[in-house]
Amino acid sequence: MMETAAAAVQTMSDQDIVIALAGNPNAGKTSIFNALTGARQHVGNWPGVTVEKKEGFLFHQGRTLRIVDLPGTYSLGAYAEDERITCNFILQRAADIVINVVDASNLRRNLYFTTQLREMGVKLVVDLNMIDAARANQIHIDIQRLGQLLGAPVVETTATQKEGIKELVVETVGQAEKNSPEPLIIDYGKEIQEEAVKLAGTIIKNPILDNKYPAFWLAIKLLERDQALLEEVKDADSGNILAQLATSSQYLRTVLGDEVEAVIVERRQDFVSGLLAEVVENQNGMDERPTFSDKIDRIVTNKYLGLPVFLLVVWGMFQFTFGLGNPVTAWIEIALEQLGNAAGGLITNPFLSSLVVDALIGGLGSVLVFLPPILLLFLAISFLEDSGYMARGAYVMDRFMRCLGLQGKSFLPLLLGLGCNVPAILATRTLENRFDRLITIMINPLMSCAARLPVYVLFAGALFPACRGLVVFSVYLLGAVLAIVLARLFRRFLSAGESPPFVLELPPYRVPTLKGSLMNMWSKGSSFLRKAGTIIFGAALLIWLLSNLPPGVEYASRGSLVGRLGAIIAPLLAPAGFGTWQAGTALVLGVVAKELVVSTLGVVYGMGEEGLSEVIRLHWTALSAYSFMVMVLVYIPCAATIGAIRRETNSWGWTAFAVLYSLFLGWILAVGIYQVGRLLGLQ
Amino acid sequence: MAGSLLPLSLLPEGRQATIREIQSGPGLRQRLAELGLVRGLTVRIIQNDHWGPLIITLGSSRLALGRGMAHKIMIEEAGCTP
């Protein structure tokens, strides 16, 4: 088992120690992670899932400590994807030791998780974090006694002040050397205890399960009806375990007069209550008296003020991301253009020169232009999350978004999509629920980004001079309506129509640290650029080749590969009213970046931006122009968005789905609009 | 001991109550218990707009809870029990 664990954590020497951080959300796990690893961290994905995986390392007395930040969870059940990850990682003994980060002012719930870890027999160090806040509330904790009762050493820290971090490291390394402690045994009452022992007796006889899990723990989990473990046992069992489980469950239900699973959870809660009574001197500090955060919430989550406050915050974030980002993007473009000019001057061969200037430098540019808005977005998001506002925003929006088949946290990504879908799709990271996140990613490209606006402006200006504002607005509105309709549709197919229950902790407001936000921004931003940048750069290169081959053709002309491609797809576009090679070419190039649609039309019609409007009026009708606008709105997301979808869903299947459904939907709508319009006698 | 039970969703802001019964499937009940919402726990309503989720206290932390779930949590107003 250690071999698989070692393989999962890459190159390790004997001296390395793998430390996992586990704990409830909002317990300050991220601050501990940052305090331990500093800037030596890396963000990726857990294999096959969309959940973020953070790893970092630190050096301690000549040894490398590899720190894995597990997703924050309330329990070790099968409820959500992130719980499974945490549970599996710990069960596989992939870590030498676990640091359980506990919010010292919130002991009851946090220690419930600790109790579960110890029941699994996990070797751990309990880290009472944010101990300063607990002390300020007059909560005094007897850490010696707590350690004895839990069978794990207890350390106090305040991560944001770097207090206690050294002690935490020393204790963790010391503990990692020792043997695993015995699993914690909780008094579940005589009946459950006896049945669990019987069930454990059948588990021990199954070598696969016995090797993998502590038998008594597994017995309790099965009585608790943990779905994922039940599935696994069904596969591994020859019948004895399940038969015993059925008998025991039946018997216990009769004896206890209640669902077994509920009783188990309650007994575990009782154990935690007992712990608290023994180790906390003054439990009054833990009561529910109004706090400073409650006072802020009187305004921020207020029935009437909540929504305006939220919209103001989101507007501010939009301005921050795009308003501040766009000038920087413009500088990057200018700098790259000058670099291109300089390079072009040095290379005389026109083909080579174009390769370097348009393909390489241009391709680099198409990646770099996303850097400013993405970094700013991550900065803003981590600021909102660390301050505690993000949860309030989700609370305020939830009631509205629920009517649309989504949830509160989906709002922000959808709105950001109006600026650019790439950072918007990255912003879905704030959604913990996998289905909600997938749906929000899938519909995001329908929120019309800024790059598509020039297309609408050109066509509406040329063919709807009297009401172009209204026409452009109608396209945006259509996008939003489609997003809502598809969200409901996808929800029906993905999770049988059921929206997950809404439970969200509202953490106390805190002042975010600039360093923490900057570090978060950098690790997430750079990881995105590495992954999605490859796709964006590759697409830019491919399109350059298509536009300039065979050698000697004029850029994107009828004779170039892309021009021929445009001509090939033109008949398919004819039912939509724009079956020309020019339109086809513009749409093909638009897949790289929607900005290219207008400039390509300029090239293929042999016109600059000024004369283009005239030519469009000549070759297009109002009806075909509108169906083309709808096509541009819906069809295939741009390469950068595809890269972002691939990166964030961690799945080529979903990426292909996003490309295909949008292409199909766009075509159907464009054809529908054109054909219905013609039937109605419109031109 | 059984006073009149009513769903948490009907409790006005500022009131305290003790959870007596969670009338839902075992899955949801377990989920709530993991969060610390168990029978016998006393909670206070911070916000209840009678539309959308509620905000309640959970020890020293605050929890936003969907209305559908709050319908299934039966409570007894504090003060009625010894």
PDB file of N, CA and C in Angstrom, chain A residues 41-83:
ATOM      1  N   GLN A  41       4.506  26.524  -3.579  1.00  0.00           N
ATOM      2  CA  GLN A  41       3.291  25.745  -3.722  1.00  0.00           C
ATOM      3  C   GLN A  41       2.862  25.626  -5.161  1.00  0.00           C
ATOM      4  N   HIS A  42       1.991  24.671  -5.396  1.00  0.00           N
ATOM      5  CA  HIS A  42       1.607  24.319  -6.754  1.00  0.00           C
ATOM      6  C   HIS A  42       0.130  23.949  -6.749  1.00  0.00           C
ATOM      7  N   VAL A  43      -0.618  24.518  -7.674  1.00  0.00           N
ATOM      8  CA  VAL A  43      -2.047  24.194  -7.743  1.00  0.00           C
ATOM      9  C   VAL A  43      -2.313  23.300  -8.945  1.00  0.00           C
ATOM     10  N   GLY A  44      -3.013  22.238  -8.752  1.00  0.00           N
ATOM     11  CA  GLY A  44      -3.387  21.358  -9.860  1.00  0.00           C
ATOM     12  C   GLY A  44      -4.774  20.818  -9.607  1.00  0.00           C
ATOM     13  N   ASN A  45      -5.093  19.693 -10.234  1.00  0.00           N
ATOM     14  CA  ASN A  45      -6.379  19.053  -9.994  1.00  0.00           C
ATOM     15  C   ASN A  45      -6.154  17.666  -9.418  1.00  0.00           C
ATOM     16  N   TRP A  46      -7.109  17.203  -8.638  1.00  0.00           N
ATOM     17  CA  TRP A  46      -7.092  15.807  -8.260  1.00  0.00           C
ATOM     18  C   TRP A  46      -7.425  15.013  -9.514  1.00  0.00           C
ATOM     19  N   PRO A  47      -6.820  13.841  -9.672  1.00  0.00           N
ATOM     20  CA  PRO A  47      -7.015  13.110 -10.919  1.00  0.00           C
ATOM     21  C   PRO A  47      -8.492  12.874 -11.208  1.00  0.00           C
ATOM     22  N   GLY A  48      -8.908  13.257 -12.418  1.00  0.00           N
ATOM     23  CA  GLY A  48     -10.246  12.930 -12.879  1.00  0.00           C
ATOM     24  C   GLY A  48     -11.367  13.781 -12.334  1.00  0.00           C
ATOM     25  N   VAL A  49     -11.070  14.736 -11.501  1.00  0.00           N
ATOM     26  CA  VAL A  49     -12.146  15.551 -10.937  1.00  0.00           C
ATOM     27  C   VAL A  49     -11.820  17.026 -11.078  1.00  0.00           C
ATOM     28  N   THR A  50     -12.806  17.858 -10.765  1.00  0.00           N
ATOM     29  CA  THR A  50     -12.626  19.291 -10.930  1.00  0.00           C
ATOM     30  C   THR A  50     -12.121  19.948  -9.659  1.00  0.00           C
ATOM     31  N   VAL A  51     -11.935  19.157  -8.619  1.00  0.00           N
ATOM     32  CA  VAL A  51     -11.545  19.753  -7.349  1.00  0.00           C
ATOM     33  C   VAL A  51     -10.059  20.141  -7.381  1.00  0.00           C
ATOM     34  N   GLU A  52      -9.802  21.311  -6.861  1.00  0.00           N
ATOM     35  CA  GLU A  52      -8.449  21.842  -6.882  1.00  0.00           C
ATOM     36  C   GLU A  52      -7.538  21.095  -5.908  1.00  0.00           C
ATOM     37  N   LYS A  53      -6.311  20.826  -6.343  1.00  0.00           N
ATOM     38  CA  LYS A  53      -5.359  20.162  -5.462  1.00  0.00           C
ATOM     39  C   LYS A  53      -4.171  21.086  -5.226  1.00  0.00           C
ATOM     40  N   LYS A  54      -3.925  21.378  -3.967  1.00  0.00           N
ATOM     41  CA  LYS A  54      -2.799  22.258  -3.660  1.00  0.00           C
ATOM     42  C   LYS A  54      -1.704  21.467  -2.961  1.00  0.00           C
ATOM     43  N   GLU A  55      -0.499  21.624  -3.465  1.00  0.00           N
ATOM     44  CA  GLU A  55       0.638  20.971  -2.845  1.00  0.00           C
ATOM     45  C   GLU A  55       1.742  21.974  -2.640  1.00  0.00           C
ATOM     46  N   GLY A  56       2.526  21.776  -1.607  1.00  0.00           N
ATOM     47  CA  GLY A  56       3.662  22.659  -1.383  1.00  0.00           C
ATOM     48  C   GLY A  56       4.693  21.905  -0.584  1.00  0.00           C
ATOM     49  N   PHE A  57       5.836  22.531  -0.359  1.00  0.00           N
ATOM     50  CA  PHE A  57       6.792  21.835   0.491  1.00  0.00           C
ATOM     51  C   PHE A  57       7.582  22.803   1.346  1.00  0.00           C
ATOM     52  N   LEU A  58       8.191  22.253   2.382  1.00  0.00           N
ATOM     53  CA  LEU A  58       9.081  23.057   3.188  1.00  0.00           C
ATOM     54  C   LEU A  58      10.226  22.175   3.653  1.00  0.00           C
ATOM     55  N   PHE A  59      11.343  22.814   3.944  1.00  0.00           N
ATOM     56  CA  PHE A  59      12.523  22.079   4.383  1.00  0.00           C
ATOM     57  C   PHE A  59      12.669  22.243   5.876  1.00  0.00           C
ATOM     58  N   HIS A  60      12.915  21.113   6.552  1.00  0.00           N
ATOM     59  CA  HIS A  60      13.030  21.167   7.994  1.00  0.00           C
ATOM     60  C   HIS A  60      14.147  20.223   8.401  1.00  0.00           C
ATOM     61  N   GLN A  61      15.216  20.777   8.949  1.00  0.00           N
ATOM     62  CA  GLN A  61      16.352  19.985   9.418  1.00  0.00           C
ATOM     63  C   GLN A  61      16.791  18.960   8.378  1.00  0.00           C
ATOM     64  N   GLY A  62      16.998  19.458   7.163  1.00  0.00           N
ATOM     65  CA  GLY A  62      17.537  18.607   6.109  1.00  0.00           C
ATOM     66  C   GLY A  62      16.530  17.653   5.492  1.00  0.00           C
ATOM     67  N   ARG A  63      15.277  17.754   5.891  1.00  0.00           N
ATOM     68  CA  ARG A  63      14.281  16.867   5.306  1.00  0.00           C
ATOM     69  C   ARG A  63      13.268  17.688   4.531  1.00  0.00           C
ATOM     70  N   THR A  64      12.698  17.049   3.527  1.00  0.00           N
ATOM     71  CA  THR A  64      11.668  17.717   2.747  1.00  0.00           C
ATOM     72  C   THR A  64      10.306  17.293   3.280  1.00  0.00           C
ATOM     73  N   LEU A  65       9.525  18.282   3.668  1.00  0.00           N
ATOM     74  CA  LEU A  65       8.162  17.985   4.094  1.00  0.00           C
ATOM     75  C   LEU A  65       7.236  18.373   2.941  1.00  0.00           C
ATOM     76  N   ARG A  66       6.531  17.381   2.440  1.00  0.00           N
ATOM     77  CA  ARG A  66       5.620  17.639   1.328  1.00  0.00           C
ATOM     78  C   ARG A  66       4.220  17.803   1.914  1.00  0.00           C
ATOM     79  N   ILE A  67       3.620  18.961   1.659  1.00  0.00           N
ATOM     80  CA  ILE A  67       2.332  19.258   2.282  1.00  0.00           C
ATOM     81  C   ILE A  67       1.230  19.187   1.240  1.00  0.00           C
ATOM     82  N   VAL A  68       0.214  18.388   1.487  1.00  0.00           N
ATOM     83  CA  VAL A  68      -0.930  18.292   0.584  1.00  0.00           C
ATOM     84  C   VAL A  68      -2.142  18.883   1.300  1.00  0.00           C
ATOM     85  N   ASP A  69      -2.739  19.885   0.674  1.00  0.00           N
ATOM     86  CA  ASP A  69      -3.904  20.535   1.268  1.00  0.00           C
ATOM     87  C   ASP A  69      -5.160  19.814   0.786  1.00  0.00           C
ATOM     88  N   LEU A  70      -5.785  19.039   1.645  1.00  0.00           N
ATOM     89  CA  LEU A  70      -6.991  18.308   1.252  1.00  0.00           C
ATOM     90  C   LEU A  70      -8.191  19.245   1.243  1.00  0.00           C
ATOM     91  N   PRO A  71      -9.209  18.946   0.413  1.00  0.00           N
ATOM     92  CA  PRO A  71     -10.391  19.814   0.385  1.00  0.00           C
ATOM     93  C   PRO A  71     -11.033  19.924   1.772  1.00  0.00           C
ATOM     94  N   GLY A  72     -11.503  21.097   2.105  1.00  0.00           N
ATOM     95  CA  GLY A  72     -12.155  21.304   3.392  1.00  0.00           C
ATOM     96  C   GLY A  72     -13.506  20.600   3.426  1.00  0.00           C
ATOM     97  N   THR A  73     -13.743  19.767   4.438  1.00  0.00           N
ATOM     98  CA  THR A  73     -15.020  19.056   4.511  1.00  0.00           C
ATOM     99  C   THR A  73     -15.508  19.009   5.957  1.00  0.00           C
ATOM    100  N   TYR A  74     -16.785  18.753   6.108  1.00  0.00           N
ATOM    101  CA  TYR A  74     -17.373  18.654   7.434  1.00  0.00           C
ATOM    102  C   TYR A  74     -17.342  17.223   7.957  1.00  0.00           C
ATOM    103  N   SER A  75     -17.231  16.280   7.028  1.00  0.00           N
ATOM    104  CA  SER A  75     -17.258  14.905   7.481  1.00  0.00           C
ATOM    105  C   SER A  75     -16.508  14.037   6.494  1.00  0.00           C
ATOM    106  N   LEU A  76     -16.457  12.747   6.769  1.00  0.00           N
ATOM    107  CA  LEU A  76     -15.757  11.834   5.873  1.00  0.00           C
ATOM    108  C   LEU A  76     -16.746  10.883   5.228  1.00  0.00           C
ATOM    109  N   GLY A  77     -17.874  11.391   4.830  1.00  0.00           N
ATOM    110  CA  GLY A  77     -18.882  10.562   4.199  1.00  0.00           C
ATOM    111  C   GLY A  77     -18.739  10.587   2.692  1.00  0.00           C
ATOM    112  N   ALA A  78     -19.787  10.094   2.031  1.00  0.00           N
ATOM    113  CA  ALA A  78     -19.746  10.014   0.574  1.00  0.00           C
ATOM    114  C   ALA A  78     -20.546  11.151  -0.033  1.00  0.00           C
ATOM    115  N   TYR A  79     -20.832  12.169   0.747  1.00  0.00           N
ATOM    116  CA  TYR A  79     -21.786  13.175   0.315  1.00  0.00           C
ATOM    117  C   TYR A  79     -21.337  13.918  -0.936  1.00  0.00           C
ATOM    118  N   ALA A  80     -20.107  14.344  -0.955  1.00  0.00           N
ATOM    119  CA  ALA A  80     -19.659  15.147  -2.085  1.00  0.00           C
ATOM    120  C   ALA A  80     -18.299  14.667  -2.561  1.00  0.00           C
ATOM    121  N   GLU A  81     -17.982  15.095  -3.765  1.00  0.00           N
ATOM    122  CA  GLU A  81     -16.730  14.720  -4.393  1.00  0.00           C
ATOM    123  C   GLU A  81     -15.520  15.048  -3.514  1.00  0.00           C
ATOM    124  N   ASP A  82     -15.525  16.242  -2.929  1.00  0.00           N
ATOM    125  CA  ASP A  82     -14.338  16.631  -2.159  1.00  0.00           C
ATOM    126  C   ASP A  82     -14.201  15.798  -0.886  1.00  0.00           C
ATOM    127  N   GLU A  83     -15.359  15.352  -0.343  1.00  0.00           N
ATOM    128  CA  GLU A  83     -15.278  14.482   0.827  1.00  0.00           C
ATOM    129  C   GLU A  83     -14.635  13.152   0.478  1.00  0.00           C
TER     130      GLU A  83
END
